[in-house]
PDB file of C-alpha atoms and ligand atoms in Angstrom:
ATOM      1  CA  MET A 460     105.074  16.029  91.910  1.00 70.00           C
ATOM      2  CA  SER A 461     106.774  14.572  88.899  1.00 89.00           C
ATOM      3  CA  SER A 462     107.741  15.123  85.318  1.00 92.00           C
ATOM      4  CA  LEU A 463     106.409  12.910  82.591  1.00 95.00           C
ATOM      5  CA  LYS A 464     107.769  11.963  79.193  1.00 97.00           C
ATOM      6  CA  LEU A 465     106.204  10.249  76.220  1.00 97.00           C
ATOM      7  CA  GLN A 466     108.869   9.153  73.760  1.00 98.00           C
ATOM      8  CA  ASN A 467     107.938   7.908  70.300  1.00 97.00           C
ATOM      9  CA  ILE A 468     104.736   6.378  71.583  1.00 97.00           C
ATOM     10  CA  SER A 469     102.630   4.496  69.083  1.00 97.00           C
ATOM     11  CA  LYS A 470      99.510   2.464  69.622  1.00 98.00           C
ATOM     12  CA  ALA A 471      97.774   0.090  67.253  1.00 97.00           C
ATOM     13  CA  TYR A 472      94.777  -2.162  67.708  1.00 96.00           C
ATOM     14  CA  GLY A 473      95.491  -4.985  65.291  1.00 94.00           C
ATOM     15  CA  LYS A 474      96.195  -3.279  61.981  1.00 94.00           C
ATOM     16  CA  LEU A 475      94.545  -0.068  63.067  1.00 95.00           C
ATOM     17  CA  ASP A 476      97.049   2.685  63.937  1.00 96.00           C
ATOM     18  CA  ILE A 477      95.521   4.802  66.689  1.00 97.00           C
ATOM     19  CA  LEU A 478      98.462   6.889  67.900  1.00 97.00           C
ATOM     20  CA  LYS A 479     101.450   7.758  65.783  1.00 96.00           C
ATOM     21  CA  ASN A 480     104.820   8.694  67.197  1.00 96.00           C
ATOM     22  CA  ILE A 481     103.694  10.800  70.142  1.00 97.00           C
ATOM     23  CA  ASN A 482     106.444  12.844  71.804  1.00 97.00           C
ATOM     24  CA  LEU A 483     105.682  14.994  74.831  1.00 97.00           C
ATOM     25  CA  ASP A 484     107.559  16.425  77.797  1.00 96.00           C
ATOM     26  CA  ILE A 485     105.399  17.426  80.715  1.00 96.00           C
ATOM     27  CA  GLU A 486     107.154  19.460  83.352  1.00 95.00           C
ATOM     28  CA  GLU A 487     106.808  18.954  87.046  1.00 95.00           C
ATOM     29  CA  GLY A 488     103.736  20.854  88.244  1.00 95.00           C
ATOM     30  CA  GLU A 489     102.561  21.705  84.755  1.00 96.00           C
ATOM     31  CA  PHE A 490      98.904  21.795  83.735  1.00 97.00           C
ATOM     32  CA  LEU A 491      98.754  20.339  80.230  1.00 97.00           C
ATOM     33  CA  VAL A 492      95.542  20.129  78.236  1.00 98.00           C
ATOM     34  CA  LEU A 493      95.141  17.489  75.558  1.00 98.00           C
ATOM     35  CA  VAL A 494      92.485  18.619  73.093  1.00 97.00           C
ATOM     36  CA  GLY A 495      91.093  17.285  69.840  1.00 97.00           C
ATOM     37  CA  PRO A 496      87.939  15.947  68.226  1.00 96.00           C
ATOM     38  CA  SER A 497      86.241  12.775  69.399  1.00 95.00           C
ATOM     39  CA  GLY A 498      88.130   9.649  68.353  1.00 96.00           C
ATOM     40  CA  CYS A 499      91.548  11.320  67.919  1.00 97.00           C
ATOM     41  CA  GLY A 500      93.170   9.199  70.640  1.00 97.00           C
ATOM     42  CA  LYS A 501      93.010  11.327  73.797  1.00 97.00           C
ATOM     43  CA  SER A 502      91.592   8.677  76.113  1.00 96.00           C
ATOM     44  CA  THR A 503      93.919   6.033  74.706  1.00 97.00           C
ATOM     45  CA  THR A 504      96.870   8.291  75.538  1.00 97.00           C
ATOM     46  CA  LEU A 505      95.699   8.751  79.130  1.00 96.00           C
ATOM     47  CA  ARG A 506      94.960   5.055  79.563  1.00 95.00           C
ATOM     48  CA  MET A 507      98.492   4.198  78.461  1.00 96.00           C
ATOM     49  CA  LEU A 508      99.922   6.722  80.915  1.00 96.00           C
ATOM     50  CA  ALA A 509      97.865   5.208  83.713  1.00 94.00           C
ATOM     51  CA  GLY A 510      98.918   1.692  82.727  1.00 95.00           C
ATOM     52  CA  LEU A 511      95.414   0.567  81.788  1.00 94.00           C
ATOM     53  CA  GLU A 512      96.541   0.002  78.214  1.00 95.00           C
ATOM     54  CA  GLU A 513      99.876  -1.186  76.828  1.00 96.00           C
ATOM     55  CA  VAL A 514     101.932   0.900  74.413  1.00 97.00           C
ATOM     56  CA  SER A 515     102.698  -0.735  71.047  1.00 97.00           C
ATOM     57  CA  SER A 516     106.094   0.978  70.953  1.00 97.00           C
ATOM     58  CA  GLY A 517     107.963   3.794  72.644  1.00 98.00           C
ATOM     59  CA  ASN A 518     108.611   4.701  76.265  1.00 98.00           C
ATOM     60  CA  ILE A 519     106.662   6.351  79.045  1.00 97.00           C
ATOM     61  CA  LYS A 520     108.844   7.917  81.713  1.00 96.00           C
ATOM     62  CA  ILE A 521     107.935   9.284  85.104  1.00 94.00           C
ATOM     63  CA  ASP A 522     110.802  11.245  86.648  1.00 93.00           C
ATOM     64  CA  ASN A 523     113.032   9.742  83.971  1.00 91.00           C
ATOM     65  CA  ASN A 524     112.220   6.143  84.922  1.00 94.00           C
ATOM     66  CA  ILE A 525     110.626   3.957  82.263  1.00 96.00           C
ATOM     67  CA  VAL A 526     107.262   2.754  83.588  1.00 96.00           C
ATOM     68  CA  ASN A 527     106.023   0.828  80.510  1.00 96.00           C
ATOM     69  CA  ASP A 528     105.830  -2.448  82.417  1.00 94.00           C
ATOM     70  CA  LEU A 529     104.573  -1.133  85.746  1.00 95.00           C
ATOM     71  CA  PRO A 530     100.963  -1.975  86.671  1.00 93.00           C
ATOM     72  CA  PRO A 531      98.618   0.972  87.357  1.00 90.00           C
ATOM     73  CA  SER A 532      98.905   0.555  91.121  1.00 84.00           C
ATOM     74  CA  SER A 533     102.694   1.034  91.009  1.00 88.00           C
ATOM     75  CA  ARG A 534     102.690   4.166  88.859  1.00 91.00           C
ATOM     76  CA  ASP A 535     101.375   6.540  91.498  1.00 89.00           C
ATOM     77  CA  ILE A 536      98.963   8.231  89.112  1.00 92.00           C
ATOM     78  CA  GLY A 537      95.504   9.507  90.040  1.00 90.00           C
ATOM     79  CA  MET A 538      92.654   9.506  87.543  1.00 90.00           C
ATOM     80  CA  VAL A 539      89.359  11.344  87.310  1.00 89.00           C
ATOM     81  CA  PHE A 540      86.893  10.274  84.636  1.00 82.00           C
ATOM     82  CA  GLN A 541      83.753  11.685  83.142  1.00 77.00           C
ATOM     83  CA  SER A 542      81.686   9.102  85.007  1.00 72.00           C
ATOM     84  CA  TYR A 543      82.966   9.568  88.523  1.00 68.00           C
ATOM     85  CA  ALA A 544      81.691   6.397  90.134  1.00 81.00           C
ATOM     86  CA  LEU A 545      81.839   6.983  93.879  1.00 92.00           C
ATOM     87  CA  TYR A 546      81.416   3.983  96.169  1.00 94.00           C
ATOM     88  CA  PRO A 547      77.645   4.195  96.747  1.00 94.00           C
ATOM     89  CA  HIS A 548      77.643   2.402 100.110  1.00 97.00           C
ATOM     90  CA  LEU A 549      80.343   4.637 101.617  1.00 96.00           C
ATOM     91  CA  ASN A 550      79.879   8.181 102.879  1.00 97.00           C
ATOM     92  CA  VAL A 551      81.999  11.048 101.548  1.00 97.00           C
ATOM     93  CA  GLU A 552      84.613  10.715 104.286  1.00 97.00           C
ATOM     94  CA  LYS A 553      85.084   7.017 103.526  1.00 96.00           C
ATOM     95  CA  ASN A 554      85.140   7.640  99.779  1.00 96.00           C
ATOM     96  CA  LEU A 555      87.927  10.191 100.253  1.00 95.00           C
ATOM     97  CA  GLY A 556      89.874   7.869 102.514  1.00 95.00           C
ATOM     98  CA  PHE A 557      89.356   4.683 100.515  1.00 92.00           C
ATOM     99  CA  GLY A 558      92.656   4.716  98.621  1.00 89.00           C
ATOM    100  CA  LEU A 559      94.563   5.957 101.668  1.00 92.00           C
ATOM    101  CA  ARG A 560      93.321   3.071 103.799  1.00 93.00           C
ATOM    102  CA  LEU A 561      94.483   0.581 101.147  1.00 89.00           C
ATOM    103  CA  GLN A 562      98.080   1.795 101.259  1.00 85.00           C
ATOM    104  CA  LYS A 563     100.436  -0.818 102.630  1.00 85.00           C
ATOM    105  CA  ASN A 564     104.020  -1.267 103.731  1.00 85.00           C
ATOM    106  CA  GLU A 565     106.156   1.867 103.501  1.00 85.00           C
ATOM    107  CA  ASN A 566     103.153   3.862 102.279  1.00 84.00           C
ATOM    108  CA  GLN A 567     100.831   2.801 105.074  1.00 91.00           C
ATOM    109  CA  LEU A 568      99.322   5.704 107.003  1.00 93.00           C
ATOM    110  CA  SER A 569      98.025   5.822 110.547  1.00 94.00           C
ATOM    111  CA  GLU A 570      94.312   6.536 111.058  1.00 94.00           C
ATOM    112  CA  GLU A 571      95.310   9.954 112.382  1.00 95.00           C
ATOM    113  CA  GLU A 572      97.303  10.778 109.245  1.00 94.00           C
ATOM    114  CA  ILE A 573      94.414   9.581 107.079  1.00 95.00           C
ATOM    115  CA  GLU A 574      91.969  11.855 108.884  1.00 95.00           C
ATOM    116  CA  GLU A 575      94.400  14.741 108.490  1.00 93.00           C
ATOM    117  CA  ARG A 576      94.672  14.149 104.742  1.00 92.00           C
ATOM    118  CA  ILE A 577      90.892  13.879 104.372  1.00 95.00           C
ATOM    119  CA  ASN A 578      90.306  17.091 106.300  1.00 94.00           C
ATOM    120  CA  GLU A 579      92.941  18.914 104.303  1.00 88.00           C
ATOM    121  CA  ILE A 580      91.550  17.939 100.916  1.00 89.00           C
ATOM    122  CA  ALA A 581      87.938  18.457 102.056  1.00 92.00           C
ATOM    123  CA  ASN A 582      88.919  21.927 103.163  1.00 88.00           C
ATOM    124  CA  ILE A 583      90.539  22.801  99.846  1.00 83.00           C
ATOM    125  CA  LEU A 584      87.513  21.508  97.934  1.00 85.00           C
ATOM    126  CA  GLY A 585      84.948  23.082 100.253  1.00 87.00           C
ATOM    127  CA  ILE A 586      83.194  19.827 101.120  1.00 93.00           C
ATOM    128  CA  THR A 587      83.866  19.710 104.867  1.00 96.00           C
ATOM    129  CA  ASP A 588      80.168  19.998 105.642  1.00 97.00           C
ATOM    130  CA  ILE A 589      79.153  16.967 103.584  1.00 97.00           C
ATOM    131  CA  LEU A 590      81.681  14.426 104.889  1.00 97.00           C
ATOM    132  CA  GLU A 591      78.969  12.338 106.566  1.00 98.00           C
ATOM    133  CA  LYS A 592      76.642  12.313 103.549  1.00 98.00           C
ATOM    134  CA  MET A 593      76.085   9.397 101.191  1.00 97.00           C
ATOM    135  CA  PRO A 594      76.815   9.849  97.445  1.00 95.00           C
ATOM    136  CA  ARG A 595      73.172   9.447  96.430  1.00 95.00           C
ATOM    137  CA  SER A 596      72.185  12.561  98.390  1.00 96.00           C
ATOM    138  CA  LEU A 597      74.795  14.775  96.685  1.00 94.00           C
ATOM    139  CA  SER A 598      74.411  17.139  93.727  1.00 90.00           C
ATOM    140  CA  GLY A 599      76.390  16.523  90.547  1.00 86.00           C
ATOM    141  CA  GLY A 600      78.903  19.207  91.452  1.00 85.00           C
ATOM    142  CA  GLN A 601      79.424  17.815  94.938  1.00 90.00           C
ATOM    143  CA  ARG A 602      79.975  14.334  93.541  1.00 91.00           C
ATOM    144  CA  GLN A 603      82.546  15.601  91.105  1.00 87.00           C
ATOM    145  CA  ARG A 604      84.347  17.402  93.932  1.00 89.00           C
ATOM    146  CA  VAL A 605      84.431  14.200  95.949  1.00 93.00           C
ATOM    147  CA  ALA A 606      85.783  12.287  92.927  1.00 91.00           C
ATOM    148  CA  LEU A 607      88.521  14.903  92.566  1.00 88.00           C
ATOM    149  CA  GLY A 608      89.273  14.750  96.259  1.00 91.00           C
ATOM    150  CA  ARG A 609      89.480  10.981  96.190  1.00 92.00           C
ATOM    151  CA  ALA A 610      92.053  11.119  93.388  1.00 89.00           C
ATOM    152  CA  LEU A 611      94.059  13.874  95.090  1.00 87.00           C
ATOM    153  CA  ALA A 612      94.020  12.568  98.660  1.00 89.00           C
ATOM    154  CA  ARG A 613      96.717  10.013  97.867  1.00 86.00           C
ATOM    155  CA  ARG A 614      98.908  12.848  96.574  1.00 84.00           C
ATOM    156  CA  PRO A 615      99.744  11.018  93.372  1.00 88.00           C
ATOM    157  CA  LYS A 616     102.774  12.070  91.355  1.00 86.00           C
ATOM    158  CA  VAL A 617     100.575  12.852  88.384  1.00 93.00           C
ATOM    159  CA  ILE A 618      96.856  13.399  87.972  1.00 94.00           C
ATOM    160  CA  LEU A 619      95.016  12.556  84.764  1.00 95.00           C
ATOM    161  CA  MET A 620      91.542  13.883  84.000  1.00 95.00           C
ATOM    162  CA  ASP A 621      89.486  12.578  81.106  1.00 94.00           C
ATOM    163  CA  GLU A 622      86.668  14.998  80.250  1.00 93.00           C
ATOM    164  CA  PRO A 623      85.791  15.223  83.951  1.00 89.00           C
ATOM    165  CA  LEU A 624      83.158  17.931  83.510  1.00 87.00           C
ATOM    166  CA  SER A 625      81.224  16.763  80.489  1.00 85.00           C
ATOM    167  CA  ASN A 626      78.338  15.343  82.525  1.00 80.00           C
ATOM    168  CA  LEU A 627      77.685  18.661  84.253  1.00 81.00           C
ATOM    169  CA  ASP A 628      75.449  21.477  83.051  1.00 84.00           C
ATOM    170  CA  ALA A 629      77.060  24.576  81.523  1.00 87.00           C
ATOM    171  CA  LYS A 630      76.929  26.749  84.635  1.00 85.00           C
ATOM    172  CA  LEU A 631      78.439  24.122  86.906  1.00 82.00           C
ATOM    173  CA  ARG A 632      81.009  23.257  84.274  1.00 87.00           C
ATOM    174  CA  ASN A 633      82.263  26.858  84.249  1.00 88.00           C
ATOM    175  CA  GLN A 634      82.386  26.914  88.022  1.00 84.00           C
ATOM    176  CA  MET A 635      84.241  23.594  88.303  1.00 85.00           C
ATOM    177  CA  ARG A 636      86.668  24.613  85.578  1.00 89.00           C
ATOM    178  CA  VAL A 637      87.746  27.598  87.634  1.00 89.00           C
ATOM    179  CA  GLU A 638      87.920  25.397  90.708  1.00 85.00           C
ATOM    180  CA  ILE A 639      90.126  22.765  89.102  1.00 89.00           C
ATOM    181  CA  ARG A 640      92.573  25.415  87.983  1.00 92.00           C
ATOM    182  CA  ARG A 641      92.575  26.985  91.453  1.00 88.00           C
ATOM    183  CA  LEU A 642      93.153  23.562  92.973  1.00 86.00           C
ATOM    184  CA  HIS A 643      96.081  23.019  90.669  1.00 91.00           C
ATOM    185  CA  ASP A 644      97.598  26.370  91.565  1.00 90.00           C
ATOM    186  CA  GLU A 645      97.191  25.593  95.259  1.00 86.00           C
ATOM    187  CA  ILE A 646      98.550  22.028  95.254  1.00 85.00           C
ATOM    188  CA  GLY A 647     100.743  22.249  92.151  1.00 89.00           C
ATOM    189  CA  MET A 648     100.091  18.724  90.957  1.00 91.00           C
ATOM    190  CA  THR A 649     101.354  17.682  87.528  1.00 95.00           C
ATOM    191  CA  THR A 650      98.137  17.491  85.544  1.00 96.00           C
ATOM    192  CA  ILE A 651      97.038  16.225  82.158  1.00 97.00           C
ATOM    193  CA  TYR A 652      93.501  17.212  81.317  1.00 97.00           C
ATOM    194  CA  VAL A 653      91.669  15.802  78.311  1.00 97.00           C
ATOM    195  CA  THR A 654      88.821  17.632  76.617  1.00 96.00           C
ATOM    196  CA  HIS A 655      87.216  18.043  73.199  1.00 94.00           C
ATOM    197  CA  ASP A 656      86.031  21.512  74.244  1.00 93.00           C
ATOM    198  CA  GLN A 657      88.052  24.403  72.797  1.00 92.00           C
ATOM    199  CA  ILE A 658      86.989  26.839  75.522  1.00 90.00           C
ATOM    200  CA  GLU A 659      88.160  24.500  78.276  1.00 92.00           C
ATOM    201  CA  ALA A 660      91.418  24.017  76.441  1.00 94.00           C
ATOM    202  CA  MET A 661      91.984  27.726  75.934  1.00 93.00           C
ATOM    203  CA  THR A 662      91.214  28.696  79.527  1.00 93.00           C
ATOM    204  CA  LEU A 663      92.620  25.860  81.622  1.00 94.00           C
ATOM    205  CA  GLY A 664      96.073  24.864  80.566  1.00 94.00           C
ATOM    206  CA  ASP A 665      99.586  26.239  80.817  1.00 95.00           C
ATOM    207  CA  ARG A 666     100.097  24.565  77.457  1.00 97.00           C
ATOM    208  CA  LEU A 667      97.831  22.712  75.128  1.00 97.00           C
ATOM    209  CA  VAL A 668      98.418  19.774  72.858  1.00 98.00           C
ATOM    210  CA  VAL A 669      96.192  19.756  69.812  1.00 97.00           C
ATOM    211  CA  MET A 670      95.671  16.295  68.415  1.00 97.00           C
ATOM    212  CA  GLU A 671      94.022  14.942  65.310  1.00 97.00           C
ATOM    213  CA  LYS A 672      93.819  11.351  64.062  1.00 97.00           C
ATOM    214  CA  GLY A 673      96.422  10.123  66.535  1.00 97.00           C
ATOM    215  CA  ILE A 674      98.973  12.767  65.576  1.00 97.00           C
ATOM    216  CA  ILE A 675     100.066  15.792  67.604  1.00 98.00           C
ATOM    217  CA  GLN A 676      99.418  18.883  65.515  1.00 98.00           C
ATOM    218  CA  GLN A 677     100.768  21.545  67.859  1.00 98.00           C
ATOM    219  CA  VAL A 678     102.062  21.955  71.414  1.00 98.00           C
ATOM    220  CA  ASP A 679     101.964  25.535  72.612  1.00 97.00           C
ATOM    221  CA  LYS A 680     100.666  28.059  75.075  1.00 97.00           C
ATOM    222  CA  PRO A 681      96.935  28.505  74.410  1.00 97.00           C
ATOM    223  CA  LEU A 682      97.133  32.032  73.016  1.00 96.00           C
ATOM    224  CA  GLU A 683     100.196  31.159  70.975  1.00 97.00           C
ATOM    225  CA  ALA A 684      98.352  28.257  69.321  1.00 97.00           C
ATOM    226  CA  TYR A 685      95.292  30.440  68.831  1.00 96.00           C
ATOM    227  CA  HIS A 686      97.148  33.330  67.222  1.00 97.00           C
ATOM    228  CA  ARG A 687      99.824  31.294  65.461  1.00 97.00           C
ATOM    229  CA  PRO A 688      98.286  27.956  64.481  1.00 97.00           C
ATOM    230  CA  LYS A 689     100.767  25.654  62.765  1.00 97.00           C
ATOM    231  CA  ASN A 690      98.269  24.356  60.236  1.00 97.00           C
ATOM    232  CA  THR A 691      94.708  24.747  59.019  1.00 97.00           C
ATOM    233  CA  PHE A 692      93.429  22.008  61.321  1.00 97.00           C
ATOM    234  CA  VAL A 693      94.591  23.843  64.466  1.00 97.00           C
ATOM    235  CA  ALA A 694      93.315  27.146  63.061  1.00 96.00           C
ATOM    236  CA  SER A 695      89.834  25.820  62.412  1.00 95.00           C
ATOM    237  CA  PHE A 696      89.661  23.725  65.566  1.00 95.00           C
ATOM    238  CA  LEU A 697      90.605  26.551  67.938  1.00 93.00           C
ATOM    239  CA  GLY A 698      89.148  29.401  65.897  1.00 87.00           C
TER     240      GLY A 698
HETATM  241  P1  ADP B1032      89.119  10.122  72.143  1.00 60.45           P
HETATM  242  O1  ADP B1032      89.268   9.906  73.608  1.00 60.45           O
HETATM  243  O2  ADP B1032      90.018  11.185  71.606  1.00 60.45           O
HETATM  244  O3  ADP B1032      87.705  10.371  71.743  1.00 60.45           O
HETATM  245  P2  ADP B1032      89.928   7.339  71.967  1.00 60.45           P
HETATM  246  O4  ADP B1032      91.309   7.349  72.494  1.00 60.45           O
HETATM  247  O5  ADP B1032      88.857   6.856  72.856  1.00 60.45           O
HETATM  248  O6  ADP B1032      89.575   8.782  71.373  1.00 60.45           O
HETATM  249  O7  ADP B1032      89.887   6.453  70.652  1.00 60.45           O
HETATM  250  C1  ADP B1032      90.781   6.629  69.570  1.00 60.45           C
HETATM  251  C2  ADP B1032      90.462   5.639  68.481  1.00 60.45           C
HETATM  252  O8  ADP B1032      90.800   4.336  68.940  1.00 60.45           O
HETATM  253  C3  ADP B1032      88.996   5.589  68.081  1.00 60.45           C
HETATM  254  O9  ADP B1032      88.929   5.471  66.694  1.00 60.45           O
HETATM  255  C4  ADP B1032      88.485   4.345  68.762  1.00 60.45           C
HETATM  256  O10 ADP B1032      87.442   3.781  68.029  1.00 60.45           O
HETATM  257  C5  ADP B1032      89.714   3.454  68.763  1.00 60.45           C
HETATM  258  N1  ADP B1032      89.737   2.487  69.891  1.00 60.45           N
HETATM  259  C6  ADP B1032      89.735   2.792  71.206  1.00 60.45           C
HETATM  260  N2  ADP B1032      89.804   1.676  71.962  1.00 60.45           N
HETATM  261  C7  ADP B1032      89.851   0.631  71.088  1.00 60.45           C
HETATM  262  C8  ADP B1032      89.932  -0.798  71.240  1.00 60.45           C
HETATM  263  N3  ADP B1032      89.978  -1.366  72.458  1.00 60.45           N
HETATM  264  N4  ADP B1032      89.968  -1.546  70.110  1.00 60.45           N
HETATM  265  C9  ADP B1032      89.938  -0.978  68.884  1.00 60.45           C
HETATM  266  N5  ADP B1032      89.856   0.361  68.672  1.00 60.45           N
HETATM  267  C10 ADP B1032      89.818   1.153  69.756  1.00 60.45           C
HETATM  268 MG1   MG B1033      87.815   9.985  75.147  1.00 60.45          MG
END
């Protein structure tokens, strides 16, 4: 697990300023929720952290090392998206092990270690009984569990989730929300979770970051932000 820092991060597309002077310290093992209306820059922030998008200025640090110029594969970050494309031609076991089997050199694992990791994560996620199944035969909730497991099996330093539950129906969303938090408390991974949903933000995170138009409006514990909003935007967005 690792700490993460965003220092004076800005992002522009041409003349369009998308993110303005973002500063954030995420502690090791923390569960941080990034919340704000659609288009405020949440996904852009995550994509820069993952290395899928360059910063225009500022520094991203993992464990105090600047990672601005590292490619995604060298950052040791796991990602879970809204559309959790599993490999359709691989069963659940092979989906979970896919990233592990790609690891080379000092990170290379033996087949025995890989199986151990898969069994461990399958156990935590309660998907041990579907390891032989193909993605197409799974329910939406099962698929999302497998996607989570695939991201976690590598034990990345940081895990980023971009609206991972928005394709699920309300009942399943509630269930998975509880599960993700439980998973975090069990494994303790440093997590940044993006959502536009106030309820998710209020219930999931240790702290939340409220964003509007590429600017951080408030960083606080959920109830603190709810009861003591710093401005009218935060008040109306959370209230
Ligand atoms: P969110 O995830 O909060 O909904 P995004 O980070 O996806 O917001 O987008 C923030 C803003 O950046 C939006 O106005 C979007 O249109 C713009 N944007 C995102 N990607 C690009 C791009 N590749 N080129 C130009 N504008 C972009
Ligand atoms: Mg988005």
